[in-house]
Short mmCIF file of C-alpha atoms in Angstrom, two decimals:
data_model
loop_
_atom_site.label_atom_id
_atom_site.label_comp_id
_atom_site.label_asym_id
_atom_site.label_seq_id
_atom_site.Cartn_x
_atom_site.Cartn_y
_atom_site.Cartn_z
CA MET A 1 86.40 64.05 105.93
CA SER A 2 82.83 64.35 104.69
CA ASN A 3 80.80 67.50 105.00
CA THR A 4 78.44 65.83 107.47
CA GLU A 5 81.36 65.13 109.83
CA MET A 6 82.35 68.79 109.93
CA SER A 7 81.19 70.75 112.93
CA SER A 8 79.89 74.17 111.93
CA SER A 9 81.55 75.68 115.02
CA ASN A 10 84.93 74.85 113.52
CA TYR A 11 84.31 76.73 110.27
CA TYR A 12 83.57 80.28 109.20
CA THR A 13 81.98 81.82 106.14
CA THR A 14 84.02 84.35 104.17
CA LEU A 15 81.74 87.10 105.50
CA GLU A 16 82.39 86.05 109.10
CA VAL A 17 86.15 86.02 108.52
CA ALA A 18 85.95 89.40 106.80
CA LYS A 19 84.23 90.84 109.88
CA ILE A 20 86.76 89.24 112.23
CA LEU A 21 89.72 90.64 110.29
CA GLY A 22 88.12 93.95 109.31
CA MET A 23 88.60 93.19 105.61
CA ALA A 24 86.52 93.08 102.47
CA VAL A 25 85.07 89.70 101.53
CA ARG A 26 87.09 89.77 98.31
CA SER A 27 90.33 90.07 100.30
CA VAL A 28 89.40 86.97 102.29
CA GLN A 29 88.63 85.10 99.07
CA LEU A 30 92.09 86.03 97.76
CA MET A 31 93.66 84.72 100.97
CA VAL A 32 91.90 81.39 100.42
CA ASP A 33 92.90 81.27 96.76
CA ARG A 34 96.60 81.77 97.54
CA GLY A 35 96.54 79.25 100.40
CA ASP A 36 96.82 81.61 103.36
CA LEU A 37 93.57 80.18 104.74
CA GLN A 38 92.34 76.59 104.42
CA ALA A 39 88.78 76.16 103.16
CA TRP A 40 86.36 73.78 101.46
CA LYS A 41 83.31 74.55 99.35
CA THR A 42 79.69 73.65 99.97
CA PRO A 43 77.64 72.05 97.17
CA GLY A 44 76.41 75.57 96.44
CA GLY A 45 79.98 76.81 95.93
CA HIS A 46 80.31 78.78 99.18
CA ARG A 47 83.64 78.71 101.02
CA ARG A 48 83.92 77.42 104.58
CA ILE A 49 87.16 78.45 106.24
CA THR A 50 88.67 76.37 109.03
CA ARG A 51 88.92 77.94 112.44
CA GLU A 52 92.38 76.41 112.88
CA SER A 53 93.81 78.03 109.75
CA LEU A 54 92.29 81.41 110.67
CA GLU A 55 93.76 81.31 114.17
CA ARG A 56 97.11 80.20 112.76
CA TRP A 57 97.11 83.05 110.23
CA ILE A 58 96.21 85.65 112.86
CA GLN A 59 99.02 84.43 115.13
CA GLY A 60 101.44 84.46 112.22
CA SER A 61 100.44 87.95 111.11
CA ARG A 62 100.93 89.29 114.62
CA ALA A 63 104.35 87.68 114.80
CA GLY A 64 105.22 89.19 111.42
CA VAL A 65 104.44 92.74 112.53
CA THR A 66 107.71 93.92 114.02
CA GLY A 67 107.94 96.85 116.41
CA VAL A 68 111.29 98.61 116.39
CA ALA A 69 110.59 100.39 119.66
CA SER A 70 108.51 99.72 122.75
CA PHE A 71 107.46 102.08 125.54
CA THR A 72 105.87 101.69 128.93
CA GLY A 73 104.57 105.23 129.28
CA HIS A 74 102.97 108.01 127.28
CA THR A 75 105.28 110.87 128.17
CA GLY A 76 108.77 111.74 127.06
CA GLU A 77 110.55 113.78 124.45
CA ILE A 78 110.87 113.61 120.69
CA ARG A 79 113.31 115.42 118.46
CA GLY A 80 111.91 116.78 115.23
CA PRO A 81 113.77 118.89 112.68
CA GLY A 82 115.43 121.69 114.68
CA ARG A 83 113.37 121.41 117.85
CA ARG A 84 112.55 119.30 120.89
CA ARG A 85 108.99 118.59 121.97
CA ALA A 86 107.31 116.76 124.80
CA ILE A 87 105.24 113.74 123.82
CA VAL A 88 101.59 113.85 124.83
CA HIS A 89 100.94 110.43 123.24
CA VAL A 90 103.42 107.85 121.95
CA PRO A 91 102.86 107.97 118.17
CA ARG A 92 102.25 104.59 116.57
CA VAL A 93 103.26 104.18 112.93
CA LEU A 94 102.49 101.26 110.61
CA LEU A 95 104.77 100.79 107.60
CA ILE A 96 103.33 98.53 104.87
CA GLU A 97 106.17 97.77 102.48
CA ASP A 98 107.32 94.54 100.82
CA SER A 99 110.87 95.66 99.98
CA SER A 100 113.35 94.81 102.74
CA HIS A 101 115.59 97.62 101.48
CA PHE A 102 112.93 100.28 102.00
CA GLN A 103 111.77 98.68 105.24
CA ASN A 104 115.30 99.09 106.57
CA LEU A 105 115.65 102.60 105.19
CA VAL A 106 112.41 103.87 106.74
CA THR A 107 113.24 102.14 110.02
CA MET A 108 116.65 103.82 110.13
CA LEU A 109 115.14 107.26 109.44
CA VAL A 110 112.48 106.85 112.12
CA LYS A 111 114.97 105.61 114.72
CA GLN A 112 117.30 108.52 114.02
CA LYS A 113 114.85 111.39 113.74
CA PHE A 114 111.83 110.16 115.74
CA PRO A 115 113.29 107.77 118.36
CA ALA A 116 110.14 107.74 120.50
CA VAL A 117 107.85 106.63 117.66
CA ASP A 118 106.52 103.07 117.93
CA LEU A 119 107.08 101.70 114.42
CA HIS A 120 105.57 98.44 113.14
CA VAL A 121 106.18 96.79 109.77
CA ALA A 122 103.85 94.64 107.63
CA ASN A 123 105.17 92.90 104.53
CA ASP A 124 102.06 92.95 102.32
CA GLY A 125 98.65 94.54 101.95
CA ILE A 126 96.61 91.82 103.63
CA SER A 127 98.89 91.72 106.68
CA GLY A 128 98.72 95.51 106.67
CA LEU A 129 94.93 95.49 106.85
CA VAL A 130 94.97 93.09 109.80
CA SER A 131 97.73 95.06 111.52
CA PHE A 132 95.75 98.27 111.10
CA GLY A 133 92.84 96.78 113.03
CA HIS A 134 95.11 95.48 115.80
CA LEU A 135 97.37 98.51 116.13
CA GLN A 136 95.06 101.44 115.34
CA PRO A 137 98.09 103.51 114.26
CA ASP A 138 98.31 107.29 114.15
CA LEU A 139 100.10 107.14 110.79
CA ILE A 140 100.26 104.64 107.94
CA ILE A 141 103.16 104.69 105.48
CA VAL A 142 102.29 102.44 102.55
CA ASP A 143 103.80 101.46 99.22
CA ILE A 144 101.29 101.89 96.39
CA LEU A 145 102.45 98.61 94.78
CA LEU A 146 102.16 95.56 97.05
CA PRO A 147 101.84 91.80 96.61
CA GLY A 148 98.54 90.05 97.32
CA ILE A 149 96.35 93.13 97.51
CA ASP A 150 97.80 96.26 95.93
CA GLY A 151 98.31 99.41 97.94
CA ALA A 152 95.69 101.39 96.02
CA THR A 153 92.97 98.84 96.74
CA MET A 154 94.07 98.62 100.36
CA ILE A 155 93.98 102.41 100.79
CA THR A 156 90.46 102.51 99.36
CA GLY A 157 89.40 99.83 101.85
CA LEU A 158 91.07 101.61 104.76
CA ARG A 159 89.27 104.84 103.98
CA ARG A 160 85.97 103.03 104.54
CA HIS A 161 87.18 101.81 107.93
CA ALA A 162 85.63 103.56 110.94
CA LEU A 163 89.05 104.04 112.56
CA PHE A 164 90.72 105.60 109.53
CA GLY A 165 89.38 109.06 110.32
CA ASN A 166 91.90 109.30 113.16
CA CYS A 167 94.84 108.16 111.02
CA LYS A 168 97.21 110.04 108.71
CA LEU A 169 98.49 108.58 105.44
CA ILE A 170 101.79 108.80 103.55
CA VAL A 171 102.18 106.90 100.27
CA LEU A 172 105.54 105.66 98.97
CA THR A 173 106.03 104.93 95.29
CA SER A 174 108.74 104.32 92.74
CA LEU A 175 106.34 105.52 90.01
CA ASP A 176 106.81 108.96 88.48
CA GLU A 177 103.86 111.35 88.25
CA ASP A 178 102.71 110.16 84.82
CA GLN A 179 102.74 106.52 85.93
CA ARG A 180 100.62 107.32 88.98
CA ALA A 181 97.55 108.28 86.93
CA PRO A 182 95.80 104.87 87.32
CA TYR A 183 96.07 105.24 91.11
CA ALA A 184 94.79 108.81 91.34
CA PHE A 185 91.64 107.67 93.16
CA ALA A 186 93.75 106.24 95.99
CA LEU A 187 96.31 109.05 96.12
CA GLN A 188 93.76 111.84 96.41
CA GLY A 189 94.44 113.89 99.54
CA ALA A 190 97.50 111.82 100.52
CA ASP A 191 101.09 112.96 100.88
CA VAL A 192 103.17 111.09 98.28
CA VAL A 193 106.90 110.41 98.48
CA HIS A 194 108.83 109.38 95.37
CA LYS A 195 111.20 106.67 96.61
CA PRO A 196 114.33 108.25 95.10
CA LYS A 197 113.63 111.26 97.35
CA LEU A 198 112.59 109.27 100.42
CA VAL A 199 115.51 110.25 102.65
CA SER A 200 115.06 113.97 102.03
CA GLU A 201 111.24 114.16 102.01
CA LEU A 202 109.86 111.52 104.38
CA PRO A 203 111.05 112.94 107.74
CA ALA A 204 109.30 116.29 107.18
CA LEU A 205 106.06 114.54 106.21
CA ILE A 206 106.20 112.30 109.30
CA ASP A 207 106.74 115.41 111.40
CA LYS A 208 103.76 117.07 109.72
CA ALA A 209 101.53 114.02 110.20
CA LEU A 210 102.33 113.47 113.87
CA GLY A 211 102.78 117.07 114.99
CA HIS A 212 99.32 117.18 116.59
CA LEU A 213 100.47 114.53 119.09
CA PHE A 214 103.28 116.68 120.45
CA ALA A 215 103.32 119.59 122.85
CA PRO A 216 104.36 122.97 121.35
CA ALA A 217 107.94 123.10 120.13
CA VAL A 218 110.70 124.76 122.11
CA SER A 219 113.83 126.11 120.49
CA ALA A 220 116.67 123.64 120.34
CA ASP A 221 119.88 124.93 121.91
CA GLU A 222 123.41 123.98 120.92
CA GLY A 223 123.49 121.13 123.42
CA ALA A 224 120.30 119.67 121.97
CA ASP A 225 121.76 119.80 118.47
CA GLU A 226 124.89 118.02 119.68
CA ALA A 227 122.78 115.36 121.40
CA LEU A 228 120.80 114.77 118.22
CA ALA A 229 124.00 114.45 116.19
CA ALA A 230 125.31 111.92 118.69
CA ASP A 231 122.09 109.91 118.48
CA VAL A 232 122.28 109.82 114.68
CA GLU A 233 125.93 108.77 114.75
CA ALA A 234 125.17 105.99 117.24
CA ALA A 235 122.25 104.74 115.17
CA GLU A 236 124.37 104.61 112.02
CA ALA A 237 127.02 102.62 113.86
CA GLU A 238 124.58 99.86 114.89
#
């Protein structure tokens, strides 16, 4: 197909796509380079991205973001460590993690300890950026090392997003403290969980991040503790 046969309404510039997806222009360029979006170049070297490939990618990214819980209301009860609290807003959490092992591990922890949380999973940084715009989560849990666009770059981009001010951040990493030095700019002010300690440390940080969405805690009685133990046992048996 020649350029003259192409209708401009069927194509976007990288800037237009960046605005649609809430991304940086460079992220869109990377998506084109790795084949996620179909594009051609003008004689001046500018990319023109097909509407069809953009719509297909958006539909695919939405399908790839998996919620492990769904709710019809905004009231209920959540069990945190040692207490039961009424929900004043169903917390929405976005996990951005490429490892299926850690996806499953975080999902299991959330289902056991925070069963009312609406958890969604994105497999890479670019999908995570798009999911953030769609979901507007209360908490993002992100691996610092991701394919496509690394977690540090993504975090920097998110912090410039108008909606990020209402969102909490927890960073997961397999890097020890010395290895994290190159990512210090992205980790500043964020809670960081070393993956070997994920099971012991992540639940308390989730509780800390989402506590403002819950009504004041009430003491858990023996029956509540038994109910929580039963829930955990049932979840592990699934």
